[in-house]
Amino acid sequence: MTTQRAAPQAVEKKRRWTSLSKLSDFNPMFLGESVMTYIAKNESARIYSSLLILQLINLLLLAYEYIRFGFRSHQPANVSRDDGVRLYDCLHGENEVAANTFEFPHFEICSDESAHSDHYYITSNKSKKIQDYINHPSKAVSKQIAKEWKILEKDLPESIYVRVYEQRIDLIRAVIIGASGTPYHDGLFFFDIVLPSDYPNHPPQVYYHSHGLRLNPNLYGSGTVCLSLIRTWSGNGVELWRPSKSTILQLLVSLQGLVLNAKPYFNEPGREVGLKSTSATWIKRSMAYNEEVFILSCKTMLYNLQKPPTGFHNFIVEHFRNHGDFILAAIRAYRNGEAVVGQYQEVGSVPSTPVHVPAKSFRKHLEKIHSDLKLAFIKIDTDPPRMRNLELEKAKTSESSGDESNRGLACKIFDALKWMFDFE
C-alpha cells in the first residue's frame, strides 16, 4: 500500500515555534493591518491561529454532540503545538512539498523479537524442546512452514496482509480488509494464528481480535473462531482440514469469503434455508443484522486506532487516511436511507430519493459512530478532502493578493468547520 502524506521537518518546526514565542512577532495591529491580513502574511501567526482553530473545533464538537445527542461522549482533546503545525501545513499546502512514501508489503518476515510480543499465542509451543523441534531445518514441520511462507508471499490477495516471525516461525498475524458489498467494508480484522508442533497433521489454532464484540456468528466476543476448516465446527469432506492439501492461505481466504461475507446472518446454523429465500421476513432479518454488524465493525475501527496490534500501527493509520472519507460518507448514506448497509459505492453516488427508511435506533447509532470516527480520523491527521481541493486553487502570488489571501484563509477555516459538522 502506497500513500503520500506530509512530513514537516523537525528543524522547521523548531524555527516556527521559536519565532512564535516572541510576543512582538504576533501583533495583530502591526503597521495598522487588520487581524486577517496580518494572519495571512505572518507565518507564526498562521500557526498560532491553527491552534485556535483546533481548540474551537473541539469545543464546537462538544456543544454539537450535547445538543444533538443529549450527552457528551468524550473529553476535550489535548491540542499540542505539533497539532497546530499539522493543521497549518494542511491549510497552506506544505503537504505537497515534502511527502514520504509509505510501503507496507503484503507479506513480511519480521526479525525483531518484539514484533510478536503481544501475539495471543506467544506462550504456546514455548518450551525449548518444542521450539528446537519446530525450528530445526531438517524437520518436516520446518520445511512445511517454509513452504507455507512461499505460498503466502506469492498468492496473497490484495486485501490480506500477513506478518510471520523469524524467531517464532510457528506464529502468524494476519489482517483482512473487509470487502466492498459487505457490512464489513473498509474495516480491519486481525487474526493471530499458531501452528502446532506436528503441523500440518493438525490444523492451526486461530484467535480473532474481537475487542469483546461479536460481529459474526462465527467470530465470538472471546476471540474464538468457529470454522470447519480448523475443526472448531462440524463439517464434511473438503470442509475439514486435510494435511496434504490445506494451507494457511486457504484458511485466510475462507475467513474473508465464508465468514466476513455479504449476508453473515445466514452463517448461523439453522438459518441456511433463508439464504436464497425471497421471503420478506428473511430479507428483513438479514438487513437488520447487517446494520448491527456495521456498527460493531465501526467500533472495531476505533479500537484498532486506539490500540493497534504490534507491527501494524502505521498500516492502520494509513488505511484510515485512505478510507476515512469514504467510511464517513457511507455512514451518512446509511443514515439518510440513500443506501442499505454494504451497498454504498462511492462518495457522491446517492439516489435522488431514499431507497429505504432506516430505523430510528439505527440512525441514532450511526450519528454517534460518525461523530466518534470523525474525531478519530482527525487525530490521525486525515485532512478533509474539500480542504485538499481548496489547496489546488491556492493563490500563485502572495504580495499582490492581500484581500484574496484573507478571503482564502477564512474560506479554508470555514470549510474545515463545515466538514466537521456535515452530516446531511
GROMACS .gro file of C-alpha atoms in nm:
model
  424
    1MET     CA    1   0.000   0.000   0.000
    2THR     CA    2   0.147   0.337  -0.105
    3THR     CA    3   0.033   0.666   0.047
    4GLN     CA    4   0.153   1.026   0.021
    5ARG     CA    5   0.150   1.233   0.340
    6ALA     CA    6   0.314   1.535   0.490
    7ALA     CA    7   0.646   1.513   0.671
    8PRO     CA    8   0.731   1.857   0.825
    9GLN     CA    9   1.095   1.866   0.928
   10ALA     CA   10   1.184   1.895   1.296
   11VAL     CA   11   1.418   2.186   1.228
   12GLU     CA   12   1.141   2.378   1.053
   13LYS     CA   13   0.903   2.313   1.344
   14LYS     CA   14   1.158   2.444   1.592
   15ARG     CA   15   1.216   2.754   1.382
   16ARG     CA   16   0.845   2.829   1.361
   17TRP     CA   17   0.783   2.792   1.732
   18THR     CA   18   1.094   2.987   1.829
   19SER     CA   19   0.956   3.268   1.618
   20LEU     CA   20   0.610   3.232   1.766
   21SER     CA   21   0.746   3.255   2.120
   22LYS     CA   22   0.842   3.617   2.054
   23LEU     CA   23   0.539   3.821   2.152
   24SER     CA   24   0.644   4.100   1.920
   25ASP     CA   25   0.610   3.859   1.629
   26PHE     CA   26   0.238   3.827   1.691
   27ASN     CA   27   0.095   4.178   1.697
   28PRO     CA   28  -0.247   4.193   1.526
   29MET     CA   29  -0.229   4.570   1.487
   30PHE     CA   30   0.125   4.574   1.344
   31LEU     CA   31   0.157   4.861   1.090
   32GLY     CA   32  -0.216   4.913   1.111
   33GLU     CA   33  -0.303   4.587   0.931
   34SER     CA   34  -0.627   4.402   1.008
   35VAL     CA   35  -0.607   4.078   1.205
   36MET     CA   36  -0.690   3.864   0.900
   37THR     CA   37  -0.435   4.046   0.682
   38TYR     CA   38  -0.172   4.001   0.948
   39ILE     CA   39  -0.250   3.631   0.989
   40ALA     CA   40  -0.238   3.581   0.614
   41LYS     CA   41   0.108   3.739   0.588
   42ASN     CA   42   0.275   3.628   0.911
   43GLU     CA   43   0.378   3.262   0.925
   44SER     CA   44   0.397   3.231   1.304
   45ALA     CA   45   0.060   3.395   1.343
   46ARG     CA   46  -0.086   3.147   1.096
   47ILE     CA   47   0.044   2.858   1.304
   48TYR     CA   48  -0.095   3.014   1.619
   49SER     CA   49  -0.431   3.064   1.450
   50SER     CA   50  -0.424   2.696   1.355
   51LEU     CA   51  -0.405   2.607   1.724
   52LEU     CA   52  -0.702   2.832   1.794
   53ILE     CA   53  -0.895   2.665   1.513
   54LEU     CA   54  -0.832   2.321   1.664
   55GLN     CA   55  -0.942   2.439   2.008
   56LEU     CA   56  -1.255   2.597   1.860
   57ILE     CA   57  -1.340   2.285   1.659
   58ASN     CA   58  -1.304   2.072   1.971
   59LEU     CA   59  -1.534   2.296   2.176
   60LEU     CA   60  -1.791   2.315   1.897
   61LEU     CA   61  -1.790   1.936   1.867
   62LEU     CA   62  -1.865   1.902   2.236
   63ALA     CA   63  -2.151   2.151   2.213
   64TYR     CA   64  -2.283   1.992   1.893
   65GLU     CA   65  -2.281   1.644   2.046
   66TYR     CA   66  -2.458   1.764   2.359
   67ILE     CA   67  -2.729   1.944   2.160
   68ARG     CA   68  -2.780   1.660   1.912
   69PHE     CA   69  -2.746   1.356   2.136
   70GLY     CA   70  -2.810   1.494   2.485
   71PHE     CA   71  -2.476   1.382   2.628
   72ARG     CA   72  -2.101   1.420   2.593
   73SER     CA   73  -1.916   1.103   2.498
   74HIS     CA   74  -1.561   1.231   2.502
   75GLN     CA   75  -1.332   1.465   2.692
   76PRO     CA   76  -1.182   1.774   2.531
   77ALA     CA   77  -0.881   1.674   2.325
   78ASN     CA   78  -0.535   1.792   2.419
   79VAL     CA   79  -0.414   2.023   2.144
   80SER     CA   80  -0.037   2.041   2.111
   81ARG     CA   81   0.198   2.263   1.916
   82ASP     CA   82   0.257   1.978   1.672
   83ASP     CA   83  -0.118   1.968   1.609
   84GLY     CA   84  -0.103   2.336   1.517
   85VAL     CA   85   0.186   2.275   1.278
   86ARG     CA   86  -0.003   1.988   1.112
   87LEU     CA   87  -0.316   2.194   1.058
   88TYR     CA   88  -0.103   2.485   0.937
   89ASP     CA   89   0.063   2.256   0.683
   90CYS     CA   90  -0.274   2.126   0.572
   91LEU     CA   91  -0.414   2.477   0.525
   92HIS     CA   92  -0.110   2.614   0.348
   93GLY     CA   93  -0.020   2.332   0.114
   94GLU     CA   94   0.306   2.211   0.266
   95ASN     CA   95   0.170   1.857   0.245
   96GLU     CA   96   0.253   1.873  -0.124
   97VAL     CA   97   0.609   1.996  -0.072
   98ALA     CA   98   0.766   1.724   0.141
   99ALA     CA   99   0.594   1.388   0.107
  100ASN     CA  100   0.708   1.045   0.215
  101THR     CA  101   0.612   0.718   0.051
  102PHE     CA  102   0.475   0.460   0.289
  103GLU     CA  103   0.514   0.095   0.192
  104PHE     CA  104   0.356  -0.197   0.375
  105PRO     CA  105   0.424  -0.528   0.200
  106HIS     CA  106   0.151  -0.790   0.191
  107PHE     CA  107   0.388  -1.049   0.335
  108GLU     CA  108   0.686  -0.986   0.559
  109ILE     CA  109   0.920  -1.190   0.777
  110CYS     CA  110   0.992  -0.993   1.096
  111SER     CA  111   1.331  -1.043   1.261
  112ASP     CA  112   1.267  -0.820   1.564
  113GLU     CA  113   1.172  -1.035   1.863
  114SER     CA  114   0.944  -0.763   1.999
  115ALA     CA  115   0.734  -0.777   1.681
  116HIS     CA  116   0.528  -1.065   1.822
  117SER     CA  117   0.530  -0.954   2.186
  118ASP     CA  118   0.151  -0.914   2.203
  119HIS     CA  119   0.065  -1.220   1.992
  120TYR     CA  120  -0.220  -1.414   2.153
  121TYR     CA  121  -0.031  -1.743   2.126
  122ILE     CA  122   0.304  -1.611   2.247
  123THR     CA  123   0.310  -1.870   2.528
  124SER     CA  124   0.215  -2.164   2.302
  125ASN     CA  125   0.491  -2.406   2.198
  126LYS     CA  126   0.708  -2.214   2.441
  127SER     CA  127   0.927  -2.497   2.571
  128LYS     CA  128   1.280  -2.507   2.431
  129LYS     CA  129   1.235  -2.869   2.325
  130ILE     CA  130   0.932  -2.791   2.108
  131GLN     CA  131   1.090  -2.476   1.963
  132ASP     CA  132   1.410  -2.661   1.875
  133TYR     CA  133   1.198  -2.924   1.702
  134ILE     CA  134   0.990  -2.673   1.506
  135ASN     CA  135   1.288  -2.462   1.401
  136HIS     CA  136   1.518  -2.748   1.308
  137PRO     CA  137   1.565  -2.711   0.930
  138SER     CA  138   1.572  -3.087   0.875
  139LYS     CA  139   1.234  -3.147   1.038
  140ALA     CA  140   0.919  -3.185   0.830
  141VAL     CA  141   0.733  -2.914   1.022
  142SER     CA  142   1.003  -2.654   0.949
  143LYS     CA  143   1.003  -2.743   0.581
  144GLN     CA  144   0.625  -2.723   0.565
  145ILE     CA  145   0.621  -2.380   0.730
  146ALA     CA  146   0.881  -2.254   0.482
  147LYS     CA  147   0.658  -2.384   0.204
  148GLU     CA  148   0.358  -2.201   0.353
  149TRP     CA  149   0.556  -1.876   0.364
  150LYS     CA  150   0.637  -1.903  -0.005
  151ILE     CA  151   0.270  -1.960  -0.089
  152LEU     CA  152   0.164  -1.658   0.116
  153GLU     CA  153   0.432  -1.436  -0.033
  154LYS     CA  154   0.329  -1.530  -0.385
  155ASP     CA  155  -0.050  -1.563  -0.373
  156LEU     CA  156  -0.195  -1.339  -0.101
  157PRO     CA  157  -0.500  -1.139  -0.219
  158GLU     CA  158  -0.474  -0.760  -0.225
  159SER     CA  159  -0.694  -0.730   0.084
  160ILE     CA  160  -0.497  -0.961   0.316
  161TYR     CA  161  -0.168  -0.872   0.489
  162VAL     CA  162   0.046  -1.121   0.682
  163ARG     CA  163   0.338  -1.099   0.923
  164VAL     CA  164   0.546  -1.401   1.025
  165TYR     CA  165   0.836  -1.410   1.268
  166GLU     CA  166   1.192  -1.529   1.223
  167GLN     CA  167   1.227  -1.606   1.595
  168ARG     CA  168   0.890  -1.784   1.618
  169ILE     CA  169   0.809  -1.949   1.287
  170ASP     CA  170   0.502  -2.111   1.442
  171LEU     CA  171   0.328  -1.773   1.486
  172ILE     CA  172   0.140  -1.574   1.223
  173ARG     CA  173  -0.057  -1.250   1.237
  174ALA     CA  174  -0.293  -1.153   0.958
  175VAL     CA  175  -0.524  -0.862   0.889
  176ILE     CA  176  -0.816  -0.886   0.648
  177ILE     CA  177  -0.970  -0.574   0.494
  178GLY     CA  178  -1.348  -0.602   0.482
  179ALA     CA  179  -1.470  -0.641   0.125
  180SER     CA  180  -1.698  -0.395  -0.052
  181GLY     CA  181  -2.056  -0.515  -0.076
  182THR     CA  182  -2.047  -0.646   0.281
  183PRO     CA  183  -2.129  -0.484   0.618
  184TYR     CA  184  -1.758  -0.521   0.695
  185HIS     CA  185  -1.642  -0.294   0.413
  186ASP     CA  186  -1.326  -0.094   0.480
  187GLY     CA  187  -1.287  -0.244   0.827
  188LEU     CA  188  -0.972  -0.415   0.955
  189PHE     CA  189  -0.999  -0.759   1.115
  190PHE     CA  190  -0.696  -0.909   1.289
  191PHE     CA  191  -0.628  -1.277   1.345
  192ASP     CA  192  -0.347  -1.445   1.541
  193ILE     CA  193  -0.252  -1.796   1.428
  194VAL     CA  194  -0.032  -2.064   1.583
  195LEU     CA  195   0.088  -2.379   1.409
  196PRO     CA  196   0.103  -2.697   1.620
  197SER     CA  197   0.431  -2.883   1.668
  198ASP     CA  198   0.309  -3.160   1.437
  199TYR     CA  199   0.185  -2.925   1.163
  200PRO     CA  200   0.029  -2.994   0.914
  201ASN     CA  201  -0.105  -3.316   1.069
  202HIS     CA  202  -0.331  -3.099   1.282
  203PRO     CA  203  -0.485  -2.765   1.181
  204PRO     CA  204  -0.366  -2.431   1.319
  205GLN     CA  205  -0.538  -2.252   1.604
  206VAL     CA  206  -0.688  -1.912   1.529
  207TYR     CA  207  -0.773  -1.620   1.757
  208TYR     CA  208  -0.977  -1.321   1.642
  209HIS     CA  209  -0.907  -0.977   1.792
  210SER     CA  210  -1.271  -0.911   1.878
  211HIS     CA  211  -1.235  -0.638   2.144
  212GLY     CA  212  -1.530  -0.811   2.309
  213LEU     CA  213  -1.759  -0.754   2.010
  214ARG     CA  214  -1.939  -1.035   1.830
  215LEU     CA  215  -1.990  -0.912   1.475
  216ASN     CA  216  -2.037  -1.252   1.313
  217PRO     CA  217  -2.193  -1.586   1.412
  218ASN     CA  218  -1.852  -1.748   1.353
  219LEU     CA  219  -1.649  -1.491   1.549
  220TYR     CA  220  -1.715  -1.485   1.921
  221GLY     CA  221  -1.652  -1.195   2.156
  222SER     CA  222  -1.400  -1.418   2.334
  223GLY     CA  223  -1.191  -1.439   2.017
  224THR     CA  224  -1.296  -1.795   1.933
  225VAL     CA  225  -1.324  -1.867   1.561
  226CYS     CA  226  -1.577  -2.132   1.455
  227LEU     CA  227  -1.479  -2.281   1.122
  228SER     CA  228  -1.495  -2.634   0.985
  229LEU     CA  229  -1.152  -2.599   0.824
  230ILE     CA  230  -0.980  -2.572   1.163
  231ARG     CA  231  -1.217  -2.824   1.318
  232THR     CA  232  -1.381  -2.585   1.561
  233TRP     CA  233  -1.712  -2.658   1.387
  234SER     CA  234  -1.862  -2.965   1.227
  235GLY     CA  235  -1.809  -3.032   0.858
  236ASN     CA  236  -1.760  -3.297   0.594
  237GLY     CA  237  -1.502  -3.380   0.330
  238VAL     CA  238  -1.331  -3.077   0.177
  239GLU     CA  239  -1.473  -2.855   0.451
  240LEU     CA  240  -1.230  -3.011   0.701
  241TRP     CA  241  -0.855  -2.972   0.736
  242ARG     CA  242  -0.663  -3.208   0.509
  243PRO     CA  243  -0.291  -3.233   0.596
  244SER     CA  244  -0.181  -3.296   0.240
  245LYS     CA  245  -0.386  -3.018   0.079
  246SER     CA  246  -0.498  -2.750   0.326
  247THR     CA  247  -0.289  -2.434   0.366
  248ILE     CA  248  -0.278  -2.112   0.567
  249LEU     CA  249  -0.371  -1.923   0.251
  250GLN     CA  250  -0.686  -2.136   0.223
  251LEU     CA  251  -0.766  -2.056   0.585
  252LEU     CA  252  -0.732  -1.680   0.535
  253VAL     CA  253  -0.935  -1.679   0.214
  254SER     CA  254  -1.205  -1.882   0.393
  255LEU     CA  255  -1.220  -1.628   0.674
  256GLN     CA  256  -1.262  -1.350   0.423
  257GLY     CA  257  -1.506  -1.517   0.184
  258LEU     CA  258  -1.706  -1.755   0.404
  259VAL     CA  259  -1.711  -1.564   0.733
  260LEU     CA  260  -1.684  -1.192   0.652
  261ASN     CA  261  -1.942  -1.216   0.374
  262ALA     CA  262  -2.233  -1.005   0.249
  263LYS     CA  263  -2.501  -1.189   0.449
  264PRO     CA  264  -2.344  -1.309   0.775
  265TYR     CA  265  -2.686  -1.357   0.936
  266PHE     CA  266  -2.715  -1.686   0.750
  267ASN     CA  267  -2.383  -1.816   0.887
  268GLU     CA  268  -2.574  -1.922   1.197
  269PRO     CA  269  -2.669  -2.292   1.185
  270GLY     CA  270  -3.037  -2.338   1.100
  271ARG     CA  271  -3.064  -2.017   0.902
  272GLU     CA  272  -2.918  -2.153   0.579
  273VAL     CA  273  -3.267  -2.220   0.447
  274GLY     CA  274  -3.334  -1.848   0.427
  275LEU     CA  275  -3.021  -1.760   0.228
  276LYS     CA  276  -3.188  -1.792  -0.113
  277SER     CA  277  -3.539  -1.720   0.007
  278THR     CA  278  -3.739  -1.427  -0.131
  279SER     CA  279  -3.942  -1.410   0.189
  280ALA     CA  280  -3.966  -1.056   0.326
  281THR     CA  281  -3.911  -1.192   0.676
  282TRP     CA  282  -3.571  -1.342   0.595
  283ILE     CA  283  -3.464  -1.035   0.400
  284LYS     CA  284  -3.565  -0.801   0.681
  285ARG     CA  285  -3.381  -1.007   0.943
  286SER     CA  286  -3.066  -1.017   0.732
  287MET     CA  287  -3.074  -0.641   0.672
  288ALA     CA  288  -3.126  -0.572   1.043
  289TYR     CA  289  -2.833  -0.797   1.131
  290ASN     CA  290  -2.613  -0.622   0.874
  291GLU     CA  291  -2.695  -0.288   1.034
  292GLU     CA  292  -2.592  -0.421   1.374
  293VAL     CA  293  -2.275  -0.569   1.227
  294PHE     CA  294  -2.180  -0.243   1.056
  295ILE     CA  295  -2.197  -0.052   1.383
  296LEU     CA  296  -1.977  -0.316   1.550
  297SER     CA  297  -1.737  -0.301   1.256
  298CYS     CA  298  -1.708   0.076   1.302
  299LYS     CA  299  -1.645   0.028   1.674
  300THR     CA  300  -1.372  -0.220   1.582
  301MET     CA  301  -1.214   0.055   1.370
  302LEU     CA  302  -1.199   0.276   1.678
  303TYR     CA  303  -1.043   0.002   1.889
  304ASN     CA  304  -0.782  -0.067   1.622
  305LEU     CA  305  -0.692   0.302   1.612
  306GLN     CA  306  -0.675   0.328   1.990
  307LYS     CA  307  -0.469   0.013   2.046
  308PRO     CA  308  -0.317  -0.120   1.724
  309PRO     CA  309  -0.161  -0.468   1.727
  310THR     CA  310   0.219  -0.459   1.737
  311GLY     CA  311   0.369  -0.408   1.394
  312PHE     CA  312   0.052  -0.270   1.236
  313HIS     CA  313   0.027   0.084   1.373
  314ASN     CA  314   0.144   0.253   1.053
  315PHE     CA  315  -0.068   0.024   0.841
  316ILE     CA  316  -0.384   0.110   1.038
  317VAL     CA  317  -0.316   0.483   1.027
  318GLU     CA  318  -0.250   0.485   0.652
  319HIS     CA  319  -0.551   0.264   0.583
  320PHE     CA  320  -0.790   0.505   0.752
  321ARG     CA  321  -0.620   0.807   0.598
  322ASN     CA  322  -0.706   0.649   0.264
  323HIS     CA  323  -1.054   0.522   0.350
  324GLY     CA  324  -1.176   0.761   0.621
  325ASP     CA  325  -1.369   0.993   0.391
  326PHE     CA  326  -1.546   0.701   0.221
  327ILE     CA  327  -1.639   0.544   0.556
  328LEU     CA  328  -1.792   0.869   0.683
  329ALA     CA  329  -1.979   0.921   0.355
  330ALA     CA  330  -2.116   0.566   0.377
  331ILE     CA  331  -2.239   0.628   0.732
  332ARG     CA  332  -2.424   0.940   0.616
  333ALA     CA  333  -2.577   0.750   0.324
  334TYR     CA  334  -2.699   0.470   0.551
  335ARG     CA  335  -2.833   0.723   0.799
  336ASN     CA  336  -3.027   0.908   0.529
  337GLY     CA  337  -3.163   0.590   0.372
  338GLU     CA  338  -2.971   0.653   0.049
  339ALA     CA  339  -2.823   0.302   0.055
  340VAL     CA  340  -2.862  -0.018   0.251
  341VAL     CA  341  -2.562  -0.131   0.453
  342GLY     CA  342  -2.288  -0.267   0.230
  343GLN     CA  343  -2.431  -0.120  -0.091
  344TYR     CA  344  -2.279   0.227  -0.080
  345GLN     CA  345  -2.047   0.257  -0.380
  346GLU     CA  346  -1.862   0.588  -0.389
  347VAL     CA  347  -1.865   0.940  -0.248
  348GLY     CA  348  -2.141   1.139  -0.416
  349SER     CA  349  -2.318   0.836  -0.567
  350VAL     CA  350  -2.652   0.869  -0.392
  351PRO     CA  351  -3.003   0.834  -0.537
  352SER     CA  352  -3.239   1.129  -0.570
  353THR     CA  353  -3.484   0.960  -0.333
  354PRO     CA  354  -3.419   0.732  -0.031
  355VAL     CA  355  -3.411   0.360  -0.106
  356HIS     CA  356  -3.542   0.268   0.239
  357VAL     CA  357  -3.624   0.414   0.578
  358PRO     CA  358  -3.370   0.318   0.846
  359ALA     CA  359  -3.492   0.251   1.198
  360LYS     CA  360  -3.468   0.538   1.444
  361SER     CA  361  -3.236   0.340   1.674
  362PHE     CA  362  -3.003   0.262   1.383
  363ARG     CA  363  -2.994   0.629   1.283
  364LYS     CA  364  -2.901   0.724   1.637
  365HIS     CA  365  -2.618   0.469   1.646
  366LEU     CA  366  -2.491   0.596   1.311
  367GLU     CA  367  -2.488   0.956   1.430
  368LYS     CA  368  -2.288   0.859   1.737
  369ILE     CA  369  -2.036   0.644   1.549
  370HIS     CA  370  -2.000   0.913   1.281
  371SER     CA  371  -1.903   1.164   1.548
  372ASP     CA  372  -1.659   0.924   1.714
  373LEU     CA  373  -1.492   0.818   1.389
  374LYS     CA  374  -1.462   1.173   1.264
  375LEU     CA  375  -1.274   1.267   1.581
  376ALA     CA  376  -1.054   0.959   1.548
  377PHE     CA  377  -0.971   1.038   1.185
  378ILE     CA  378  -0.879   1.395   1.278
  379LYS     CA  379  -0.648   1.255   1.545
  380ILE     CA  380  -0.452   1.062   1.282
  381ASP     CA  381  -0.434   1.372   1.064
  382THR     CA  382  -0.683   1.278   0.794
  383ASP     CA  383  -0.719   1.612   0.619
  384PRO     CA  384  -1.067   1.682   0.477
  385PRO     CA  385  -1.082   1.624   0.100
  386ARG     CA  386  -1.250   1.959   0.044
  387MET     CA  387  -0.956   2.126   0.214
  388ARG     CA  388  -0.722   1.941  -0.020
  389ASN     CA  389  -0.928   2.059  -0.316
  390LEU     CA  390  -0.902   2.416  -0.198
  391GLU     CA  391  -0.525   2.385  -0.198
  392LEU     CA  392  -0.536   2.322  -0.572
  393GLU     CA  393  -0.676   2.672  -0.610
  394LYS     CA  394  -0.417   2.834  -0.385
  395ALA     CA  395  -0.313   3.181  -0.498
  396LYS     CA  396   0.002   3.184  -0.710
  397THR     CA  397   0.119   3.514  -0.566
  398SER     CA  398   0.121   3.646  -0.212
  399GLU     CA  399   0.218   4.012  -0.226
  400SER     CA  400  -0.042   4.126  -0.478
  401SER     CA  401  -0.343   3.941  -0.341
  402GLY     CA  402  -0.395   4.070   0.010
  403ASP     CA  403  -0.775   4.064   0.005
  404GLU     CA  404  -0.782   3.731  -0.180
  405SER     CA  405  -0.542   3.579   0.072
  406ASN     CA  406  -0.762   3.694   0.359
  407ARG     CA  407  -1.073   3.552   0.196
  408GLY     CA  408  -0.887   3.229   0.108
  409LEU     CA  409  -0.777   3.165   0.464
  410ALA     CA  410  -1.121   3.246   0.601
  411CYS     CA  411  -1.279   3.007   0.348
  412LYS     CA  412  -1.038   2.733   0.449
  413ILE     CA  413  -1.121   2.780   0.816
  414PHE     CA  414  -1.493   2.781   0.736
  415ASP     CA  415  -1.453   2.474   0.513
  416ALA     CA  416  -1.277   2.285   0.792
  417LEU     CA  417  -1.561   2.366   1.032
  418LYS     CA  418  -1.821   2.279   0.768
  419TRP     CA  419  -1.653   1.942   0.712
  420MET     CA  420  -1.664   1.875   1.085
  421PHE     CA  421  -2.043   1.918   1.100
  422ASP     CA  422  -2.151   1.797   0.757
  423PHE     CA  423  -2.396   1.515   0.828
  424GLU     CA  424  -2.681   1.595   0.594
   0.00000   0.00000   0.00000
